[in-house]
Structures are given as structure tokens and as C-alpha cells.
Amino acid sequence: MTQQLLLDRLGAERLSARDKGIPERAFGLTVDAFLATGPRLTEFWTPLIALDDAAMRDNVTLMADWSAERGLELMPHGKTTMAPALWQRQLDAGCPGITLANMDQVRVARTFGLGDIMLANAVIDPRSLRYLAAELADPDLSFVSWADSLETVERMQGALREIGVPRRVDVCVELGAPGGRTGARTVEEAIEIARVISASDVLRLAGVAGYEGSLGHDRSPAALAAVRAYLESQIGLHEAIGDLYDDEGDVFVTAGGSAYFDLVAEAYAPAIARDARTRFTLRSGAYIVHDDGFYRGISPLDGDRSDGARLRSAMHGWTRVVSRPEPALALLDGGKRDLPFDEGLPEPQGVAADLGAPLAPLLGATISAMNDQHSFLRGAEVHVGDVVRLGLSHPCTAFDKWHYLPVVTSADDDRVVELVRTFF
């Protein structure tokens, strides 16, 4: 049964001048009341990031179908958006739960009633563990975290024994790789960690976890080989500790950022065919809005890497030309405070006289640099006051810059049908 988050309160929030980009006539109205007036993007202030409803719907459906066809569960990483309304779209498409990155995010999710959570991280802070112990009194909460060292396990056990816990905490042993992020560096180390978790009175061994994305940043042969080798090690670890699992709950094998989930599917396929109990789980999160940068260049569901339908970029920046100090240079009113820049600078895509006006392509134009509140547009025939649409790279550092993001009907229809509220 699809989980329904507690979203009604979002529509009851009142808009104000504290909400960046929101039209003045919305101040004092609730979100629902404002949307009932039929707003259009033309009313909003620049700079702005707007989302495309039609593209998001297509992306959610495509990824859900792709995963299901390969026998994979999808627990998308909610830290990408930290937007419960967008999590609900993913849950409605069949995702059993949501992945989160830290206990603050877990606490936010619980206020919206999320009941199936994977924490792709360790919990060692006694304050967080005290909170978790209280939440586990809810029998409907399914929660699993990770551990990559005996020290992590010892700290968890010590705090939980002192606090008292209504049931054991599910923990996956996290396998890493040299040069990667967190995770035990060898299978042998991970097996020892798994043995200690399995013997614990306050922890329960719940599977194998890890993140392959830190082992590559492109589709070069070396990167693909490193990712494949890592994923094979994950499966080897899972099989090596098979006799340590109990019969009391779920067992996971989980990986899958938004760059190499095709390799995860390939590596997991033989194990899926012979292991009906284990939940082989992807955690890809960026797919819901995709992008015009890093993920466009690496995702298995874009470019010539896709053998069918492709993900579409569902987020765009909207900025205004505020200065033409040199013939080949224009300054835009959006910068690092407004737009993502860590995985590539924005891509100029079109120019219009104003929001909602017809776009003309900006061929050959580039963003050469960004400051806090400005972007440097070069090679474009634009005028002061023009609006420039930007393709963006890396959703994970786009959403955190906005309290509300307007959602338009489609790329061809600027009716605003939703205001997505974020919680960073």
C-alpha cells in the first residue's frame, strides 16, 4: 500500500517577502490559496529556478519501470531535493521508502510521517541515537542505517544500551574501496564488522551497503572497471556473511547513485535470480529532475547510453541581464547563491524579452564565471532587461538554495501548478 505523507500542512503555509522569488501579490496567502488564483511564471522575480511538471512525471515513471524490470527496489535519495512533496511522487510510483543522509533529515522526514527510511550513513551521536530509540517505539517505522568500522558499532552499542531501545536497530555493514568515501576497505574487515553486529543485543545485521559513485566521475574504461569490481565485492561480501543473517527482518544489498545504476543492475542480476529474500536496492535520487550537465553526460538513461526513453532535464534557471559593461560580456542577476556550480557552470539555452515571452536560442554563449549574486555571460547578443534561461548541472546543490521552487505545467506552458517546499 502506497505510503501517504502528511503534506496538507504545506499548502497551509503562508507566503511572504521572506520567500525568494515569490510575487508580491502572494504575500499573506497560503500556498493553496495562491495556487488557486492560477499564477504564471511571468509573475515571479528573477533569479529563479523553476521545475517542469511534465518532465518530472516522465522521469519518475521511467526510473520506476526501469528498476522494476530488473528486479530492483528503488529507495531514492531524498537528500537530493529534501522536498516531501517530491518524495510523495516517488512513493506513488512504487518506491517502498526514501533514503536520507543524516539524522536531521530523518527527523524532518518523520514529521511528515515517512515510515520506511534508509540512512545512508552511520549514527554515532548519542543525541541522535536517543531520538532514534524513541522513534523505534513506533512499530510501523522501518529504519536501517550503516556501519563501516568496529568503532562505529561499539559507539552505537554503548549508547543504545545506556538509553534503552524497544527493538534492535537494523544496520548494514558498509563496504568501501581504496580511494572511495566511507566503508570498510576490505571484505575481510567488513566480515568482522558483520560478525559483531550479528552478535549484538541492540543491533541487527541487515545486509550490505555502499556507494560506488565515489570510484569514478566519468564513463572511462578505468572508472567502469573500478565500479564493477567494487559491486562484485559487495555481492561476495553478502554471500560470505549469509549465515550471519537471522530470520526476523529484511536483508538489503544496496548501492546506486545516479551515475552508474546500470552497472549496479548488471552486477546484482545473478544474485537477484538466486536470492528471493534479499532486497536489492538502488538509491538513485537525482533522476527526478535530471540535469543539463553532469548527469546528462553520465547517466545510463541519457544520450547514446540509453536504448530507449531518456530522462529529461526538469529544472532550469531564469536570470535577468543587469549589465553590459563590455561588448562581449553581460552580467546576470543569478549567482552561486541561487544556482548550482559545483559540477559545472550553468549552460545558456535561450533569451527572451521577459519571463513567459518566446525564447530565442543562445548559440555559442557560455557562462565563464560566477560570483555570489552574478553570472558572467559571454558571447551572447543580449540587452539589459532580457531574461536568460539556463540549463543547470547537479540537482543536489540546486534545491538547497531555495525555500520554494515553482513548478510549471511543462516547458511550453508557464502555468504554475505547485510550489515545492524544501527543508534544508
Short mmCIF file of C-alpha atoms in Angstrom, two decimals:
data_model
loop_
_atom_site.label_atom_id
_atom_site.label_comp_id
_atom_site.label_asym_id
_atom_site.label_seq_id
_atom_site.Cartn_x
_atom_site.Cartn_y
_atom_site.Cartn_z
CA MET A 1 0.00 0.00 0.00
CA THR A 2 1.45 3.37 -1.02
CA GLN A 3 2.51 5.47 1.92
CA GLN A 4 0.84 8.86 2.09
CA LEU A 5 2.93 11.59 3.65
CA LEU A 6 1.41 14.36 5.75
CA LEU A 7 1.51 17.09 3.11
CA ASP A 8 -1.63 19.08 3.93
CA ARG A 9 0.28 21.41 6.22
CA LEU A 10 2.46 22.52 3.31
CA GLY A 11 -0.48 24.01 1.49
CA ALA A 12 -1.50 25.89 4.63
CA GLU A 13 1.82 27.74 4.97
CA ARG A 14 1.60 31.47 4.28
CA LEU A 15 3.82 33.15 1.74
CA SER A 16 5.77 36.31 2.49
CA ALA A 17 8.59 38.56 1.37
CA ARG A 18 10.95 36.11 3.07
CA ASP A 19 10.31 33.63 0.25
CA LYS A 20 12.77 34.37 -2.56
CA GLY A 21 11.24 34.92 -5.99
CA ILE A 22 7.58 34.84 -4.88
CA PRO A 23 5.28 37.52 -6.41
CA GLU A 24 4.21 40.30 -4.06
CA ARG A 25 0.51 39.58 -4.54
CA ALA A 26 1.06 36.18 -2.90
CA PHE A 27 2.17 37.68 0.42
CA GLY A 28 -0.23 36.71 3.18
CA LEU A 29 -1.90 33.99 1.10
CA THR A 30 -1.50 30.32 1.85
CA VAL A 31 0.27 28.26 -0.77
CA ASP A 32 -3.03 26.59 -1.71
CA ALA A 33 -4.85 29.92 -1.96
CA PHE A 34 -2.15 31.40 -4.17
CA LEU A 35 -2.11 28.39 -6.49
CA ALA A 36 -5.90 28.59 -6.77
CA THR A 37 -5.50 32.01 -8.43
CA GLY A 38 -3.77 30.46 -11.45
CA PRO A 39 -0.33 32.08 -11.19
CA ARG A 40 2.13 32.08 -14.06
CA LEU A 41 5.88 32.13 -14.06
CA THR A 42 5.77 35.62 -15.62
CA GLU A 43 4.81 36.98 -12.18
CA PHE A 44 7.87 35.67 -10.37
CA TRP A 45 11.06 37.56 -9.69
CA THR A 46 14.46 36.68 -11.08
CA PRO A 47 16.74 34.97 -10.31
CA LEU A 48 14.72 31.78 -10.11
CA ILE A 49 14.84 28.01 -10.51
CA ALA A 50 11.66 26.52 -11.92
CA LEU A 51 10.72 22.86 -12.23
CA ASP A 52 8.91 21.18 -15.14
CA ASP A 53 5.94 19.06 -14.00
CA ALA A 54 5.62 17.04 -17.23
CA ALA A 55 9.32 16.19 -17.30
CA MET A 56 9.35 15.16 -13.64
CA ARG A 57 6.36 12.86 -14.16
CA ASP A 58 8.07 11.21 -17.12
CA ASN A 59 11.32 10.81 -15.20
CA VAL A 60 9.66 9.24 -12.18
CA THR A 61 7.76 6.77 -14.34
CA LEU A 62 10.80 5.89 -16.45
CA MET A 63 13.04 5.16 -13.46
CA ALA A 64 10.35 3.17 -11.65
CA ASP A 65 9.76 0.99 -14.70
CA TRP A 66 13.48 0.59 -15.41
CA SER A 67 14.18 -0.59 -11.86
CA ALA A 68 11.20 -2.93 -11.68
CA GLU A 69 12.11 -4.60 -14.97
CA ARG A 70 15.47 -5.56 -13.44
CA GLY A 71 14.12 -6.83 -10.14
CA LEU A 72 15.47 -3.84 -8.21
CA GLU A 73 13.77 -1.87 -5.49
CA LEU A 74 14.23 1.88 -5.60
CA MET A 75 14.59 3.88 -2.39
CA PRO A 76 15.58 7.24 -3.91
CA HIS A 77 17.92 9.51 -2.04
CA GLY A 78 15.70 12.20 -0.55
CA LYS A 79 18.66 14.47 0.24
CA THR A 80 18.68 15.46 -3.45
CA THR A 81 15.55 17.55 -3.02
CA MET A 82 14.62 17.45 0.69
CA ALA A 83 11.12 18.07 -0.65
CA PRO A 84 8.45 15.77 0.83
CA ALA A 85 6.04 16.63 -1.99
CA LEU A 86 8.54 15.21 -4.49
CA TRP A 87 9.20 12.19 -2.26
CA GLN A 88 5.48 11.50 -2.48
CA ARG A 89 5.69 11.35 -6.27
CA GLN A 90 8.38 8.71 -5.92
CA LEU A 91 6.42 6.74 -3.35
CA ASP A 92 3.34 6.88 -5.58
CA ALA A 93 5.42 5.33 -8.37
CA GLY A 94 6.17 2.28 -6.24
CA CYS A 95 9.20 3.21 -4.17
CA PRO A 96 8.85 1.47 -0.78
CA GLY A 97 10.72 4.20 1.09
CA ILE A 98 13.20 7.05 0.96
CA THR A 99 16.94 7.19 1.64
CA LEU A 100 18.34 10.05 3.70
CA ALA A 101 21.84 11.29 4.50
CA ASN A 102 21.82 12.33 8.17
CA MET A 103 19.65 12.22 11.26
CA ASP A 104 18.47 15.80 10.87
CA GLN A 105 16.93 14.75 7.57
CA VAL A 106 15.42 11.69 9.24
CA ARG A 107 13.82 13.94 11.84
CA VAL A 108 12.31 16.14 9.12
CA ALA A 109 11.01 13.07 7.28
CA ARG A 110 9.39 11.68 10.40
CA THR A 111 7.43 14.91 10.91
CA PHE A 112 5.81 14.14 7.56
CA GLY A 113 5.05 10.57 8.58
CA LEU A 114 7.65 8.78 6.46
CA GLY A 115 7.74 5.22 7.76
CA ASP A 116 10.35 3.43 5.62
CA ILE A 117 13.80 5.01 5.85
CA MET A 118 17.30 4.01 4.87
CA LEU A 119 20.01 6.19 6.40
CA ALA A 120 23.00 6.03 4.04
CA ASN A 121 25.28 6.88 6.91
CA ALA A 122 26.31 5.87 10.41
CA VAL A 123 24.58 7.04 13.60
CA ILE A 124 27.04 7.53 16.46
CA ASP A 125 25.89 10.74 18.17
CA PRO A 126 24.17 9.80 21.48
CA ARG A 127 21.63 12.59 20.92
CA SER A 128 20.62 11.16 17.54
CA LEU A 129 20.54 7.64 18.96
CA ARG A 130 18.28 8.79 21.80
CA TYR A 131 15.91 10.26 19.23
CA LEU A 132 16.07 7.08 17.16
CA ALA A 133 15.35 4.88 20.15
CA ALA A 134 12.20 6.87 20.86
CA GLU A 135 11.08 6.69 17.22
CA LEU A 136 11.55 2.91 17.15
CA ALA A 137 8.71 2.63 19.66
CA ASP A 138 6.52 3.10 16.55
CA PRO A 139 6.06 -0.46 15.27
CA ASP A 140 5.32 0.86 11.77
CA LEU A 141 8.72 2.51 11.40
CA SER A 142 11.19 0.60 9.24
CA PHE A 143 14.67 2.06 9.69
CA VAL A 144 18.10 0.84 8.62
CA SER A 145 21.49 2.58 8.97
CA TRP A 146 25.09 1.67 8.10
CA ALA A 147 28.32 0.92 9.94
CA ASP A 148 31.82 0.65 8.47
CA SER A 149 34.03 0.01 11.50
CA LEU A 150 34.14 -1.78 14.82
CA GLU A 151 34.46 1.63 16.50
CA THR A 152 31.15 2.69 14.95
CA VAL A 153 29.49 -0.48 16.21
CA GLU A 154 30.96 -0.05 19.69
CA ARG A 155 29.73 3.53 19.92
CA MET A 156 26.25 2.57 18.76
CA GLN A 157 26.03 -0.34 21.17
CA GLY A 158 27.30 1.65 24.14
CA ALA A 159 24.85 4.49 23.64
CA LEU A 160 21.86 2.27 22.88
CA ARG A 161 22.46 0.06 25.91
CA GLU A 162 22.56 3.13 28.13
CA ILE A 163 19.49 4.70 26.51
CA GLY A 164 17.45 1.52 26.14
CA VAL A 165 15.85 0.61 22.86
CA PRO A 166 12.45 -1.05 22.20
CA ARG A 167 13.91 -3.23 19.44
CA ARG A 168 17.24 -3.82 17.79
CA VAL A 169 18.42 -1.25 15.23
CA ASP A 170 18.87 -2.65 11.73
CA VAL A 171 22.40 -1.99 10.46
CA CYS A 172 24.01 -2.79 7.12
CA VAL A 173 27.75 -3.30 7.05
CA GLU A 174 29.16 -0.74 4.65
CA LEU A 175 31.82 -1.83 2.19
CA GLY A 176 34.06 0.80 0.67
CA ALA A 177 37.15 0.67 -1.51
CA PRO A 178 40.58 2.32 -1.50
CA GLY A 179 40.20 5.87 -2.75
CA GLY A 180 36.47 5.83 -2.10
CA ARG A 181 34.40 7.55 0.55
CA THR A 182 33.33 5.75 3.75
CA GLY A 183 33.15 1.97 4.09
CA ALA A 184 35.38 -0.83 5.29
CA ARG A 185 38.33 -1.03 2.94
CA THR A 186 38.44 -4.82 2.62
CA VAL A 187 35.92 -7.63 2.55
CA GLU A 188 37.74 -9.24 5.48
CA GLU A 189 37.28 -6.13 7.62
CA ALA A 190 33.62 -5.98 6.64
CA ILE A 191 33.08 -9.63 7.60
CA GLU A 192 34.46 -8.95 11.07
CA ILE A 193 32.15 -5.96 11.47
CA ALA A 194 29.21 -8.08 10.34
CA ARG A 195 30.04 -10.75 12.94
CA VAL A 196 30.00 -8.20 15.75
CA ILE A 197 26.70 -6.67 14.57
CA SER A 198 25.16 -10.12 14.26
CA ALA A 199 26.08 -10.96 17.85
CA SER A 200 24.78 -7.68 19.27
CA ASP A 201 21.86 -7.40 21.68
CA VAL A 202 20.91 -3.90 20.40
CA LEU A 203 21.85 -4.10 16.70
CA ARG A 204 20.66 -6.44 13.95
CA LEU A 205 22.67 -7.32 10.84
CA ALA A 206 20.51 -6.16 7.92
CA GLY A 207 22.73 -6.56 4.87
CA VAL A 208 25.46 -4.93 2.83
CA ALA A 209 25.57 -1.31 1.70
CA GLY A 210 27.87 1.07 -0.10
CA TYR A 211 28.32 3.81 -2.66
CA GLU A 212 30.05 3.18 -5.96
CA GLY A 213 29.82 6.76 -7.24
CA SER A 214 32.97 7.94 -5.50
CA LEU A 215 35.06 5.47 -7.53
CA GLY A 216 34.53 7.25 -10.84
CA HIS A 217 33.48 10.55 -12.30
CA ASP A 218 33.05 9.60 -15.94
CA ARG A 219 32.46 6.62 -18.24
CA SER A 220 36.10 5.89 -18.94
CA PRO A 221 37.14 2.22 -19.03
CA ALA A 222 39.12 2.68 -15.80
CA ALA A 223 36.14 4.16 -13.95
CA LEU A 224 33.73 1.49 -15.17
CA ALA A 225 36.17 -1.26 -14.22
CA ALA A 226 36.59 0.16 -10.71
CA VAL A 227 32.84 0.36 -10.19
CA ARG A 228 32.25 -3.17 -11.49
CA ALA A 229 34.97 -4.62 -9.26
CA TYR A 230 33.51 -2.87 -6.25
CA LEU A 231 29.99 -4.13 -6.92
CA GLU A 232 31.25 -7.69 -7.35
CA SER A 233 32.94 -7.35 -3.95
CA GLN A 234 29.63 -6.27 -2.45
CA ILE A 235 27.94 -9.43 -3.70
CA GLY A 236 30.87 -11.52 -2.46
CA LEU A 237 30.57 -9.95 0.98
CA HIS A 238 26.82 -10.55 1.08
CA GLU A 239 27.30 -14.24 0.29
CA ALA A 240 30.19 -14.58 2.75
CA ILE A 241 28.06 -13.37 5.67
CA GLY A 242 24.89 -15.18 4.63
CA ASP A 243 24.96 -17.47 7.67
CA LEU A 244 25.02 -14.44 9.99
CA TYR A 245 21.60 -13.14 8.92
CA ASP A 246 18.64 -14.01 11.13
CA ASP A 247 15.06 -14.71 10.04
CA GLU A 248 13.49 -11.73 11.78
CA GLY A 249 13.56 -8.96 9.21
CA ASP A 250 14.66 -7.58 5.87
CA VAL A 251 18.06 -8.07 4.32
CA PHE A 252 19.41 -5.45 1.90
CA VAL A 253 22.13 -5.24 -0.67
CA THR A 254 22.21 -1.63 -1.75
CA ALA A 255 24.21 0.72 -3.95
CA GLY A 256 23.40 3.04 -6.82
CA GLY A 257 23.91 6.75 -7.15
CA SER A 258 22.56 8.45 -10.26
CA ALA A 259 25.60 7.80 -12.46
CA TYR A 260 26.22 4.03 -12.53
CA PHE A 261 22.93 2.37 -11.67
CA ASP A 262 23.14 0.34 -14.88
CA LEU A 263 26.31 -1.28 -13.59
CA VAL A 264 24.59 -2.00 -10.29
CA ALA A 265 21.77 -3.75 -12.16
CA GLU A 266 24.28 -5.84 -14.15
CA ALA A 267 26.29 -6.83 -11.08
CA TYR A 268 23.25 -7.66 -8.97
CA ALA A 269 21.37 -9.60 -11.68
CA PRO A 270 22.84 -13.08 -10.98
CA ALA A 271 22.26 -12.70 -7.23
CA ILE A 272 18.70 -11.47 -7.78
CA ALA A 273 17.99 -14.60 -9.80
CA ARG A 274 19.03 -16.93 -6.96
CA ASP A 275 18.15 -14.92 -3.84
CA ALA A 276 14.46 -14.24 -3.32
CA ARG A 277 14.78 -12.97 0.23
CA THR A 278 17.18 -10.06 -0.22
CA ARG A 279 16.01 -6.58 -1.17
CA PHE A 280 18.42 -5.47 -3.89
CA THR A 281 18.00 -1.73 -3.67
CA LEU A 282 19.01 1.30 -5.72
CA ARG A 283 19.26 4.70 -4.04
CA SER A 284 19.46 6.95 -7.12
CA GLY A 285 17.91 10.34 -6.37
CA ALA A 286 18.88 12.94 -8.98
CA TYR A 287 16.80 11.29 -11.72
CA ILE A 288 13.61 13.06 -10.66
CA VAL A 289 14.82 16.31 -12.22
CA HIS A 290 17.96 15.07 -14.04
CA ASP A 291 20.04 17.99 -15.41
CA ASP A 292 21.75 19.66 -18.37
CA GLY A 293 25.26 18.97 -17.12
CA PHE A 294 26.95 16.23 -15.13
CA TYR A 295 24.13 13.69 -15.15
CA ARG A 296 23.24 14.38 -18.76
CA GLY A 297 26.80 13.35 -19.56
CA ILE A 298 26.99 10.21 -17.40
CA SER A 299 23.50 8.83 -16.66
CA PRO A 300 22.66 5.43 -18.20
CA LEU A 301 19.31 6.91 -19.22
CA ASP A 302 20.59 9.75 -21.40
CA GLY A 303 22.49 10.14 -24.66
CA ASP A 304 23.64 7.10 -26.57
CA ARG A 305 23.84 5.19 -23.28
CA SER A 306 20.05 4.80 -23.30
CA ASP A 307 18.49 2.18 -25.53
CA GLY A 308 15.04 3.73 -25.29
CA ALA A 309 13.36 6.51 -23.35
CA ARG A 310 15.61 9.12 -21.77
CA LEU A 311 15.47 11.21 -18.66
CA ARG A 312 14.74 14.89 -19.31
CA SER A 313 16.03 17.93 -17.51
CA ALA A 314 13.21 19.21 -15.32
CA MET A 315 14.96 22.19 -13.72
CA HIS A 316 16.04 25.45 -15.30
CA GLY A 317 17.45 28.70 -14.06
CA TRP A 318 15.88 32.00 -15.04
CA THR A 319 18.05 35.11 -14.75
CA ARG A 320 17.96 38.69 -15.98
CA VAL A 321 20.64 40.72 -17.72
CA VAL A 322 21.55 43.58 -15.40
CA SER A 323 24.71 44.92 -17.03
CA ARG A 324 26.54 45.04 -20.40
CA PRO A 325 29.87 46.56 -19.33
CA GLU A 326 31.76 45.22 -22.37
CA PRO A 327 30.61 44.29 -25.89
CA ALA A 328 31.08 40.53 -25.35
CA LEU A 329 30.13 40.42 -21.67
CA ALA A 330 26.79 40.54 -19.88
CA LEU A 331 26.15 40.11 -16.17
CA LEU A 332 23.14 38.12 -14.98
CA ASP A 333 21.36 38.59 -11.67
CA GLY A 334 21.78 34.98 -10.52
CA GLY A 335 24.96 33.57 -9.00
CA LYS A 336 26.28 30.98 -6.58
CA ARG A 337 23.65 31.84 -4.01
CA ASP A 338 20.93 30.92 -6.48
CA LEU A 339 22.25 28.30 -8.92
CA PRO A 340 24.39 25.15 -8.67
CA PHE A 341 28.00 25.40 -9.80
CA ASP A 342 29.98 22.57 -8.18
CA GLU A 343 29.62 20.09 -11.09
CA GLY A 344 29.81 22.52 -13.97
CA LEU A 345 28.68 26.07 -14.63
CA PRO A 346 25.18 26.79 -15.97
CA GLU A 347 24.53 26.45 -19.71
CA PRO A 348 22.87 29.41 -21.52
CA GLN A 349 19.96 28.00 -23.52
CA GLY A 350 17.76 30.88 -24.60
CA VAL A 351 16.94 34.56 -24.26
CA ALA A 352 13.60 36.34 -24.11
CA ALA A 353 12.34 39.85 -23.57
CA ASP A 354 10.80 38.73 -20.25
CA LEU A 355 9.59 35.67 -18.40
CA GLY A 356 6.91 33.96 -20.48
CA ALA A 357 7.99 35.57 -23.75
CA PRO A 358 9.22 33.42 -26.68
CA LEU A 359 12.77 32.16 -26.29
CA ALA A 360 15.43 32.64 -28.94
CA PRO A 361 18.41 30.24 -28.82
CA LEU A 362 21.75 31.42 -27.48
CA LEU A 363 24.14 29.54 -29.74
CA GLY A 364 27.76 29.65 -28.69
CA ALA A 365 27.11 31.57 -25.48
CA THR A 366 28.79 30.46 -22.25
CA ILE A 367 28.89 31.22 -18.57
CA SER A 368 32.57 31.85 -17.85
CA ALA A 369 32.41 32.53 -14.10
CA MET A 370 30.06 33.07 -11.20
CA ASN A 371 30.10 35.32 -8.14
CA ASP A 372 27.74 35.15 -5.20
CA GLN A 373 24.97 37.10 -7.00
CA HIS A 374 26.15 37.36 -10.61
CA SER A 375 27.00 35.12 -13.53
CA PHE A 376 29.28 36.20 -16.39
CA LEU A 377 27.59 35.57 -19.75
CA ARG A 378 29.89 35.73 -22.77
CA GLY A 379 29.30 35.54 -26.50
CA ALA A 380 25.61 36.43 -26.42
CA GLU A 381 23.61 39.15 -28.16
CA VAL A 382 21.50 40.28 -25.23
CA HIS A 383 20.26 43.56 -23.78
CA VAL A 384 19.82 44.89 -20.28
CA GLY A 385 16.48 43.62 -19.03
CA ASP A 386 16.44 40.44 -21.13
CA VAL A 387 15.74 37.11 -19.41
CA VAL A 388 18.12 34.19 -19.97
CA ARG A 389 17.16 30.56 -19.41
CA LEU A 390 19.98 28.42 -18.08
CA GLY A 391 20.47 24.68 -18.09
CA LEU A 392 21.80 23.56 -14.73
CA SER A 393 24.14 20.83 -13.51
CA HIS A 394 23.79 18.74 -10.32
CA PRO A 395 20.36 18.85 -8.66
CA CYS A 396 21.84 18.05 -5.25
CA THR A 397 23.20 21.59 -4.93
CA ALA A 398 20.27 23.34 -6.61
CA PHE A 399 17.39 22.65 -4.24
CA ASP A 400 19.23 23.73 -1.10
CA LYS A 401 19.32 27.33 -2.32
CA TRP A 402 15.52 27.74 -2.42
CA HIS A 403 12.71 27.78 0.10
CA TYR A 404 10.10 27.36 -2.64
CA LEU A 405 10.55 26.29 -6.25
CA PRO A 406 7.66 26.95 -8.67
CA VAL A 407 6.57 24.02 -10.84
CA VAL A 408 5.29 24.91 -14.30
CA THR A 409 2.99 22.66 -16.32
CA SER A 410 5.62 21.96 -18.97
CA ALA A 411 8.40 23.56 -20.97
CA ASP A 412 5.71 25.04 -23.22
CA ASP A 413 3.21 26.14 -20.57
CA ASP A 414 4.26 28.51 -17.78
CA ARG A 415 1.22 27.97 -15.56
CA VAL A 416 2.49 27.38 -12.02
CA VAL A 417 0.79 24.26 -10.64
CA GLU A 418 2.81 23.72 -7.47
CA LEU A 419 5.27 25.37 -5.12
CA VAL A 420 7.76 22.76 -3.93
CA ARG A 421 8.88 23.42 -0.37
CA THR A 422 12.37 22.31 0.63
CA PHE A 423 13.70 21.55 4.11
CA PHE A 424 17.46 22.08 4.24
#
